[in-house]
PDB file of C-alpha atoms and ligand atoms in Angstrom:
ATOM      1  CA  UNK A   1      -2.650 -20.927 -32.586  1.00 96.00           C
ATOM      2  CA  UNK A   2      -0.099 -18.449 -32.946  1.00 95.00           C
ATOM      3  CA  UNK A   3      -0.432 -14.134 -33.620  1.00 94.00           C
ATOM      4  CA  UNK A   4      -0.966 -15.147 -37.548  1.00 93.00           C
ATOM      5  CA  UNK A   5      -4.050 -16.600 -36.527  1.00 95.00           C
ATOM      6  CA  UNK A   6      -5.837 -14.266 -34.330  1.00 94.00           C
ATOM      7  CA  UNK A   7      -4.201 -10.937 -35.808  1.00 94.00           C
ATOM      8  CA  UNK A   8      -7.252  -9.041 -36.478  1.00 95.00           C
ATOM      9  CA  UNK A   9      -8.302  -9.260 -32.918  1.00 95.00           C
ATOM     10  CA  UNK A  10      -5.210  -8.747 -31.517  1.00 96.00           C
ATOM     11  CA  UNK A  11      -4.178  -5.438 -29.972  1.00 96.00           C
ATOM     12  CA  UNK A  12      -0.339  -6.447 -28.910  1.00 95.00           C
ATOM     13  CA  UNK A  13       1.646  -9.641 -28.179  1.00 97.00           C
ATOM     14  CA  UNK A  14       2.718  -9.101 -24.468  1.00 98.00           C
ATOM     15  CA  UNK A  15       5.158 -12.442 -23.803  1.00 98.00           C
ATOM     16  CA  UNK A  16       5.862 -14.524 -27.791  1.00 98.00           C
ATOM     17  CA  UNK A  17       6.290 -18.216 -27.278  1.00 98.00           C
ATOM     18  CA  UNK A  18      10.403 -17.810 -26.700  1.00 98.00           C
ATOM     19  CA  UNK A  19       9.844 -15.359 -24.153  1.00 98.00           C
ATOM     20  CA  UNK A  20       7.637 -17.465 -22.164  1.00 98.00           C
ATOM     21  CA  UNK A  21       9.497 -20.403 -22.570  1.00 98.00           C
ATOM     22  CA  UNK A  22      12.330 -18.939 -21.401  1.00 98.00           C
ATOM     23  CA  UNK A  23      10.815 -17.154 -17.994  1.00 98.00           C
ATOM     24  CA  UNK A  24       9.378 -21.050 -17.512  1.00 98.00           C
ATOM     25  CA  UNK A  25      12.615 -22.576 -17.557  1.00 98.00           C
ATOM     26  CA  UNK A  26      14.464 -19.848 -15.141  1.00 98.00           C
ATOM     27  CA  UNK A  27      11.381 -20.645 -12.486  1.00 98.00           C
ATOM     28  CA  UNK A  28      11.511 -24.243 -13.291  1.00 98.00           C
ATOM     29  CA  UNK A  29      15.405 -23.871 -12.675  1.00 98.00           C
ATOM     30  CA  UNK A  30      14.503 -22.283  -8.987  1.00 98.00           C
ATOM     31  CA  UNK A  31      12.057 -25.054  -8.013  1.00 98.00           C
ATOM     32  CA  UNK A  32      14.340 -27.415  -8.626  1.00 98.00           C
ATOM     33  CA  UNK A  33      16.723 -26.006  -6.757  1.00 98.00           C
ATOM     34  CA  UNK A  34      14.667 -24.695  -3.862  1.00 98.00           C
ATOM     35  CA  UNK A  35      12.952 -28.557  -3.606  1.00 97.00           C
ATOM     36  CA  UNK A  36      16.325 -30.342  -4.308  1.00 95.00           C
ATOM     37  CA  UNK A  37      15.573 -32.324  -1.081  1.00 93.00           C
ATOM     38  CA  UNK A  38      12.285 -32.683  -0.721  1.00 96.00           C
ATOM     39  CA  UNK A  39       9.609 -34.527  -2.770  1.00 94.00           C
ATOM     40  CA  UNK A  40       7.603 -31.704  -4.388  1.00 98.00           C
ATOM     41  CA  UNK A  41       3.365 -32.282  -5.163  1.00 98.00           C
ATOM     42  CA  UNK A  42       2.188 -29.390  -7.711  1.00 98.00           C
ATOM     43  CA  UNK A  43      -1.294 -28.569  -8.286  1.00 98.00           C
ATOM     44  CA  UNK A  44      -2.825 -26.873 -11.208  1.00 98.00           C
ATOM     45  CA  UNK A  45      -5.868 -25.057 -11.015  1.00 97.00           C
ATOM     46  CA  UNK A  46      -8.301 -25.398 -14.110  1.00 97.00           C
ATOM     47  CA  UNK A  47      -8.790 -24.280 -17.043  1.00 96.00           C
ATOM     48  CA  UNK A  48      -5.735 -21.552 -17.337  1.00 96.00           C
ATOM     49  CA  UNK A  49      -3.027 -23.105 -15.530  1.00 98.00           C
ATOM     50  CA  UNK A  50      -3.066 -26.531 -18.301  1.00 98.00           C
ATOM     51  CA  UNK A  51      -0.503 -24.528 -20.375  1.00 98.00           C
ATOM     52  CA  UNK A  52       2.045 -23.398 -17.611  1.00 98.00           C
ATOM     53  CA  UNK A  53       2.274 -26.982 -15.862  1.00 98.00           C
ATOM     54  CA  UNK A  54       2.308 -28.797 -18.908  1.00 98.00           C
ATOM     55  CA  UNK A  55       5.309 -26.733 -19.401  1.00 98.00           C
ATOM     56  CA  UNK A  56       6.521 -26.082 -16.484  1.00 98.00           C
ATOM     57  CA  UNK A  57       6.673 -29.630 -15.463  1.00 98.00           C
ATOM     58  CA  UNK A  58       8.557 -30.633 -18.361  1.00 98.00           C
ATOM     59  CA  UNK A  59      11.508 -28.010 -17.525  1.00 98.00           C
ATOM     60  CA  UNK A  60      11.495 -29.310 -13.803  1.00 98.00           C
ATOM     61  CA  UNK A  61      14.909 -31.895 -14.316  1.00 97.00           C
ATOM     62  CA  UNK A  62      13.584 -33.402 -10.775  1.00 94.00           C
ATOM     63  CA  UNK A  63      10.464 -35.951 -10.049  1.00 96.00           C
ATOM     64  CA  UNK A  64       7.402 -34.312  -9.241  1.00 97.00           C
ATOM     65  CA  UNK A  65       4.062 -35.901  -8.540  1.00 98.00           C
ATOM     66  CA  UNK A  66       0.802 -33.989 -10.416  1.00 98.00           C
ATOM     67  CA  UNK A  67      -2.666 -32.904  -9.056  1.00 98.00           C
ATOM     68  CA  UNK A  68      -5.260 -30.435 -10.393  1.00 98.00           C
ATOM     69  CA  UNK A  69      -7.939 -28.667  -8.775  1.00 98.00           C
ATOM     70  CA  UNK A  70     -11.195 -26.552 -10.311  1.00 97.00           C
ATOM     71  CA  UNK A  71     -12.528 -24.010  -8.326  1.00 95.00           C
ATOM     72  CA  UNK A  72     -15.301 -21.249  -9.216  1.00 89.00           C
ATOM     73  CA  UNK A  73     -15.045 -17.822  -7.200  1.00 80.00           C
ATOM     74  CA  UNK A  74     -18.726 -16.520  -6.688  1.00 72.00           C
ATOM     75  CA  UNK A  75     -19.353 -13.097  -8.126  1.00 63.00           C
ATOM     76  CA  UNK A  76     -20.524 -11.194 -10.877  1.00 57.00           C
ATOM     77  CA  UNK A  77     -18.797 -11.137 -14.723  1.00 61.00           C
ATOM     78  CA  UNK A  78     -15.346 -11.275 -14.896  1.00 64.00           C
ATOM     79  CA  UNK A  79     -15.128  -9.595 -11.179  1.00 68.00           C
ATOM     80  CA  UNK A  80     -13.241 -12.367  -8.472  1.00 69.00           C
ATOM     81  CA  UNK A  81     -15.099 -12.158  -5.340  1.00 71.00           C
ATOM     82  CA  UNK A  82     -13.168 -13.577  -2.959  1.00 74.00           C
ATOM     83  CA  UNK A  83     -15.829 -16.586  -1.877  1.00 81.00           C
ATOM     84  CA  UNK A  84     -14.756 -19.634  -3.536  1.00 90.00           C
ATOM     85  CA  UNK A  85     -16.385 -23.128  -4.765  1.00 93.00           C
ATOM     86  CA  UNK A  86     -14.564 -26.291  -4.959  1.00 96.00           C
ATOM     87  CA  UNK A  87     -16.188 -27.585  -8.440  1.00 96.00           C
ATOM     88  CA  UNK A  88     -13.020 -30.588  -8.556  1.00 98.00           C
ATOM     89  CA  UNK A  89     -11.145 -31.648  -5.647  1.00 98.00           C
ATOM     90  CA  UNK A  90      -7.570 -33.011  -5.023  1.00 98.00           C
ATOM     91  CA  UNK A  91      -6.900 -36.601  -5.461  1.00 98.00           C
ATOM     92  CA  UNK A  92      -4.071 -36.748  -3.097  1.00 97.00           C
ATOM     93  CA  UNK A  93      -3.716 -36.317   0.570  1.00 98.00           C
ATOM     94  CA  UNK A  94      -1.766 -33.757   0.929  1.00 98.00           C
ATOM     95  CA  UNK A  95      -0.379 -34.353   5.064  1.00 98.00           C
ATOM     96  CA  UNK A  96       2.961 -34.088   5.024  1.00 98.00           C
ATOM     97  CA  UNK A  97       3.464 -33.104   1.214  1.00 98.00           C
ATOM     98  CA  UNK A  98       5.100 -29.878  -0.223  1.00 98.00           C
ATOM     99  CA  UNK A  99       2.532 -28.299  -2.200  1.00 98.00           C
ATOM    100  CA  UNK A 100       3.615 -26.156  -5.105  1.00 98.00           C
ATOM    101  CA  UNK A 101       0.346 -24.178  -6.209  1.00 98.00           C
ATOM    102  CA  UNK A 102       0.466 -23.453 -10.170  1.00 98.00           C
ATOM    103  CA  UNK A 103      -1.469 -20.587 -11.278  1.00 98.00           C
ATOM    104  CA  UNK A 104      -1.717 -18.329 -14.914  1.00 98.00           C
ATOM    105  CA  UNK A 105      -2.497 -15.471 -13.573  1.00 97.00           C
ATOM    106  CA  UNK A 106      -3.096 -13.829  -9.963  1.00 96.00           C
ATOM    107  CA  UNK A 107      -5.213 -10.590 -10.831  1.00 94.00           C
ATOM    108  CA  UNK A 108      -6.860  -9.629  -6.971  1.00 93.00           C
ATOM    109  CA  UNK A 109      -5.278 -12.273  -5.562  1.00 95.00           C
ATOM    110  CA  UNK A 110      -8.560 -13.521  -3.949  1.00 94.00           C
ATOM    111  CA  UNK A 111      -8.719 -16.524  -5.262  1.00 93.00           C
ATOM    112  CA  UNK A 112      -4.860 -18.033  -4.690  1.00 96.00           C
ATOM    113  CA  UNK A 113      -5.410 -16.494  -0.820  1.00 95.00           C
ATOM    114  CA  UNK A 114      -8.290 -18.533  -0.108  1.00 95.00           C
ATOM    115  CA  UNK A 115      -7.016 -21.605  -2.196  1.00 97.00           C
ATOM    116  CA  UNK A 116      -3.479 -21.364  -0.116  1.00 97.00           C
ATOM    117  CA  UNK A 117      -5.650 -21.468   3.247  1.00 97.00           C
ATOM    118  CA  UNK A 118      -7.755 -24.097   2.237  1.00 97.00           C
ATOM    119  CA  UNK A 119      -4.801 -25.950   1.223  1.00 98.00           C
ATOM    120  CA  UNK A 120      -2.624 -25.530   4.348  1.00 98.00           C
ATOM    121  CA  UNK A 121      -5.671 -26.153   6.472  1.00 98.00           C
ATOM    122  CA  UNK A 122      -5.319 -29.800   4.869  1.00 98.00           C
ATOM    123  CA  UNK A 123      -1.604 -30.717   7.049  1.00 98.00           C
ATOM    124  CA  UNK A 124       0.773 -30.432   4.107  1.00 98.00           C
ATOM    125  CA  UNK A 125       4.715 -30.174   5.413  1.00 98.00           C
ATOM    126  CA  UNK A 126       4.904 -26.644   3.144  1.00 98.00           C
ATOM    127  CA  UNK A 127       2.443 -24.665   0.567  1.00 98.00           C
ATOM    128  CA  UNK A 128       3.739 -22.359  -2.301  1.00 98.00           C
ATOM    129  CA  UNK A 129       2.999 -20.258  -5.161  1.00 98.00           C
ATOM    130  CA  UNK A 130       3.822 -20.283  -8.767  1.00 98.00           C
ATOM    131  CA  UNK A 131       2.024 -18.262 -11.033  1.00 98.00           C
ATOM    132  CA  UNK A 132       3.363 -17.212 -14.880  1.00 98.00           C
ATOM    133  CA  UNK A 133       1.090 -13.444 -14.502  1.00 98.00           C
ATOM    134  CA  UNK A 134       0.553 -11.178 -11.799  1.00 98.00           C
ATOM    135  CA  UNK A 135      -1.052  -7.984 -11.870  1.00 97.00           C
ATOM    136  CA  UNK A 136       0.361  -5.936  -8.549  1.00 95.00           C
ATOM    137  CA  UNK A 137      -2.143  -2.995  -9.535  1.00 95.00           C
ATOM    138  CA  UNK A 138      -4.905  -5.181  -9.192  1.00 93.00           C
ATOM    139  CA  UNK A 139      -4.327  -6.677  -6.140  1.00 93.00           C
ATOM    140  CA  UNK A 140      -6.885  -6.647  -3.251  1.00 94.00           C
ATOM    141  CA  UNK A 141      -5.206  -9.093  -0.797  1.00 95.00           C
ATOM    142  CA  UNK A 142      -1.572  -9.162   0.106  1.00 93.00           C
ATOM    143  CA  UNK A 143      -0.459 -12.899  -1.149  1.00 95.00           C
ATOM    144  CA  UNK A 144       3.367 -14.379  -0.636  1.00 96.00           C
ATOM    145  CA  UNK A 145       4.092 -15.517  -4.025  1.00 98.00           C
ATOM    146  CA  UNK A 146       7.238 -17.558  -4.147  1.00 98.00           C
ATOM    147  CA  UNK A 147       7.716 -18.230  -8.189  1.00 98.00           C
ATOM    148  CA  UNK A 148       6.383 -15.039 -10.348  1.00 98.00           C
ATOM    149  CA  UNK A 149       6.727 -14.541 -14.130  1.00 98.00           C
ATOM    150  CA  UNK A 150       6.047 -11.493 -15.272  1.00 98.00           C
ATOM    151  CA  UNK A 151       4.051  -8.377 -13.584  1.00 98.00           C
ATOM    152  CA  UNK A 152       1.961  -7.006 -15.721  1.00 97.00           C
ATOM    153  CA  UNK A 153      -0.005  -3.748 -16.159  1.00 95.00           C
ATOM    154  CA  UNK A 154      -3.808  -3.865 -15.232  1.00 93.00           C
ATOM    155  CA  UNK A 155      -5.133  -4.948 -18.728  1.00 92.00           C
ATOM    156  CA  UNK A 156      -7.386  -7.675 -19.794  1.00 91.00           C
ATOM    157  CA  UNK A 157      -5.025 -10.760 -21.438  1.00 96.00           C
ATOM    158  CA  UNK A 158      -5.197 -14.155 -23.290  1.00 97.00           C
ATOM    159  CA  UNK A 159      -3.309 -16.715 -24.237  1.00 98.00           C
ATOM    160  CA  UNK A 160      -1.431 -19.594 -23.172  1.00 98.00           C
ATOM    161  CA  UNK A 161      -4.165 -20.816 -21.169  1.00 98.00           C
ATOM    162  CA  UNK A 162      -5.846 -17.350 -20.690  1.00 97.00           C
ATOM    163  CA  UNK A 163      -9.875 -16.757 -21.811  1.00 96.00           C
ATOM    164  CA  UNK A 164     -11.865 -14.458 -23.337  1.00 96.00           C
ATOM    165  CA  UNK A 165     -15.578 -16.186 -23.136  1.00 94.00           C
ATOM    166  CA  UNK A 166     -13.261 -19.191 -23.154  1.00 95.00           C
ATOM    167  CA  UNK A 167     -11.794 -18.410 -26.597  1.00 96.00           C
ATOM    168  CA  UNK A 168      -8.043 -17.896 -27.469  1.00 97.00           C
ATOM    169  CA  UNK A 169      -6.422 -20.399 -24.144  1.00 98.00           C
ATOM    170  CA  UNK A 170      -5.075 -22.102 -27.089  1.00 98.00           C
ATOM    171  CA  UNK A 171      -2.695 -19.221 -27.888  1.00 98.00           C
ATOM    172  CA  UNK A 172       1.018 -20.046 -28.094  1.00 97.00           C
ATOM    173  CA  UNK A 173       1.557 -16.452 -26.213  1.00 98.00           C
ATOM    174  CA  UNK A 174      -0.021 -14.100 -24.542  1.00 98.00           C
ATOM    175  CA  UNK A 175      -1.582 -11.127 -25.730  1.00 98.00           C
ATOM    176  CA  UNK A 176      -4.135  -8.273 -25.176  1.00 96.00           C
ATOM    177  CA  UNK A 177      -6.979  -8.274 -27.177  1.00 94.00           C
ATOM    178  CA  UNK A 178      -8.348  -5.102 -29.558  1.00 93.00           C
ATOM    179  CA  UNK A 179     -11.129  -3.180 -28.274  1.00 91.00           C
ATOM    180  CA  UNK A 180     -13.605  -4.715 -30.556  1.00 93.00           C
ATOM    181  CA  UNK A 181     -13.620  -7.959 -29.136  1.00 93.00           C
ATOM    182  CA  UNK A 182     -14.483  -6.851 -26.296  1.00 88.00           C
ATOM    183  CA  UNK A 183     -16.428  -3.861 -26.614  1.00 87.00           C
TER     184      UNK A 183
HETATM  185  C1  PRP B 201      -8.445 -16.970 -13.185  1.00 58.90           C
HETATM  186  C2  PRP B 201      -7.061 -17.442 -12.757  1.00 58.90           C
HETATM  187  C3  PRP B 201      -7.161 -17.458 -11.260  1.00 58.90           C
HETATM  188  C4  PRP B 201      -8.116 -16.325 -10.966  1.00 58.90           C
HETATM  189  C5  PRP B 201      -7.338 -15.129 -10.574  1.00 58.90           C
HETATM  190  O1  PRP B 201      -9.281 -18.069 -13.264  1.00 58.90           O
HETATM  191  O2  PRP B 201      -6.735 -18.709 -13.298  1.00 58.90           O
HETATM  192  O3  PRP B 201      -7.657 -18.687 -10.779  1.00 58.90           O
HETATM  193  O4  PRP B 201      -8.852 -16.056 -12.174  1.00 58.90           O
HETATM  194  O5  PRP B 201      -8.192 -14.079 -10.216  1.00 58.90           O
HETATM  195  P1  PRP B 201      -8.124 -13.371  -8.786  1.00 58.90           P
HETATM  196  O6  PRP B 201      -6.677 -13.180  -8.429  1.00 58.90           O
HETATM  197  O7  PRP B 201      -8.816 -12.042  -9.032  1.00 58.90           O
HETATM  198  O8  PRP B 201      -8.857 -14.205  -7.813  1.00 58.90           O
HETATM  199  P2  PRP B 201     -10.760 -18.006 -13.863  1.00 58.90           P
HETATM  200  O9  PRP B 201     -11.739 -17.792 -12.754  1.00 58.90           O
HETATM  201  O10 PRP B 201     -10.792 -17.035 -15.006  1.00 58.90           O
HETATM  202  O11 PRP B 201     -10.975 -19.497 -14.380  1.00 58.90           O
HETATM  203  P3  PRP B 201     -10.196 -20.312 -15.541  1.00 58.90           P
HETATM  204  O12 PRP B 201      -8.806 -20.587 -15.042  1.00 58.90           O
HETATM  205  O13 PRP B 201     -10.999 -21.571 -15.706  1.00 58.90           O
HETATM  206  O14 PRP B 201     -10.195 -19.456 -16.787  1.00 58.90           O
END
């Protein structure tokens, strides 16, 4: 779906599809780079990150090995709480590997902190951080991100793999939404 098809609930476009394609091929430029001699494993976590590592994996011009993980933070409404339930685990082993954690968005940073420790606590060589959004106004925990985006402003988005009551992920960009939808 593109703005044409979601206009009337749409309040701005933040990043259009060129903009984000863009930003995804200057970080997928760095990776390659930074991991030009080592084997790189990246991990997606579900549902928001599909879009970015389907895209940012094609843009990577080096072999990279794919693994996806689901996790569900306990809490109330939209609210992150910090505690953290594996609903989908790893398929791969990770001693040894470089893990490059893909992410959509890092809003309190809760989540990615406890993912990151769970992670290293598993022997990889090397665990990192790629996420397409942050929101450094938002943040609750301090959180080394290697590969960032765009920093946004404190506001509720969608898009490009982004929810509202799992509605409008299938955006080509992302977007705040009008007050209506919402309210
Ligand atoms: C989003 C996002 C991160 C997390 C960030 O996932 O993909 O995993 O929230 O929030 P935090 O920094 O405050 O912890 P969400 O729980 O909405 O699940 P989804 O990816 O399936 O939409």
């Amino acid at each position: 779906m593109d703005s044409q098809d979601v206009q009337a609930d749409l309040k701005h476009v933040l990043y259009s599809k060129q903009e984000i394609q863009q930003r995804v091929a200057e970080l997928a430029a760095a990776i390659d780079e930074d991991y030009r001699d080592r084997e790189v494993l990246i991990v997606g976590v579900l549902k928001g990150a599909v879009m970015v590592m389907a895209d940012l994996a094609r843009a990577l011009h080096s072999h990279v090995s794919m693994d996806w993980m689901a996790v569900s933070s306990y809490g109330s409404g939209t609210q992150s709480s910090g505690v953290v339930r594996i609903l989908k685990d790893l398929e791969t082993d990770l001693m040894g590997k470089n893990v490059l954690i893909v992410e959509d968005i890092i809003d309190s940073g809760l989540t990615l902190s406890w993912l990151k420790a769970n992670l290293e606590s598993r022997g990889p060589a090397s665990v990192e951080i790629c996420t397409l959004l942050r929101k450094p106004e938002a943040a609750k925990v301090e959180i080394d991100v290697k590969y960032v985006g765009f920093d946004i402003p404190n506001e509720f988005v969608v898009g490009y793999g982004l929810d509202f009551a799992e509605k409008y992920r299938n955006l080509d960009f992302v977007g705040t939404l009008a007050p209506h939808v919402y309210e």
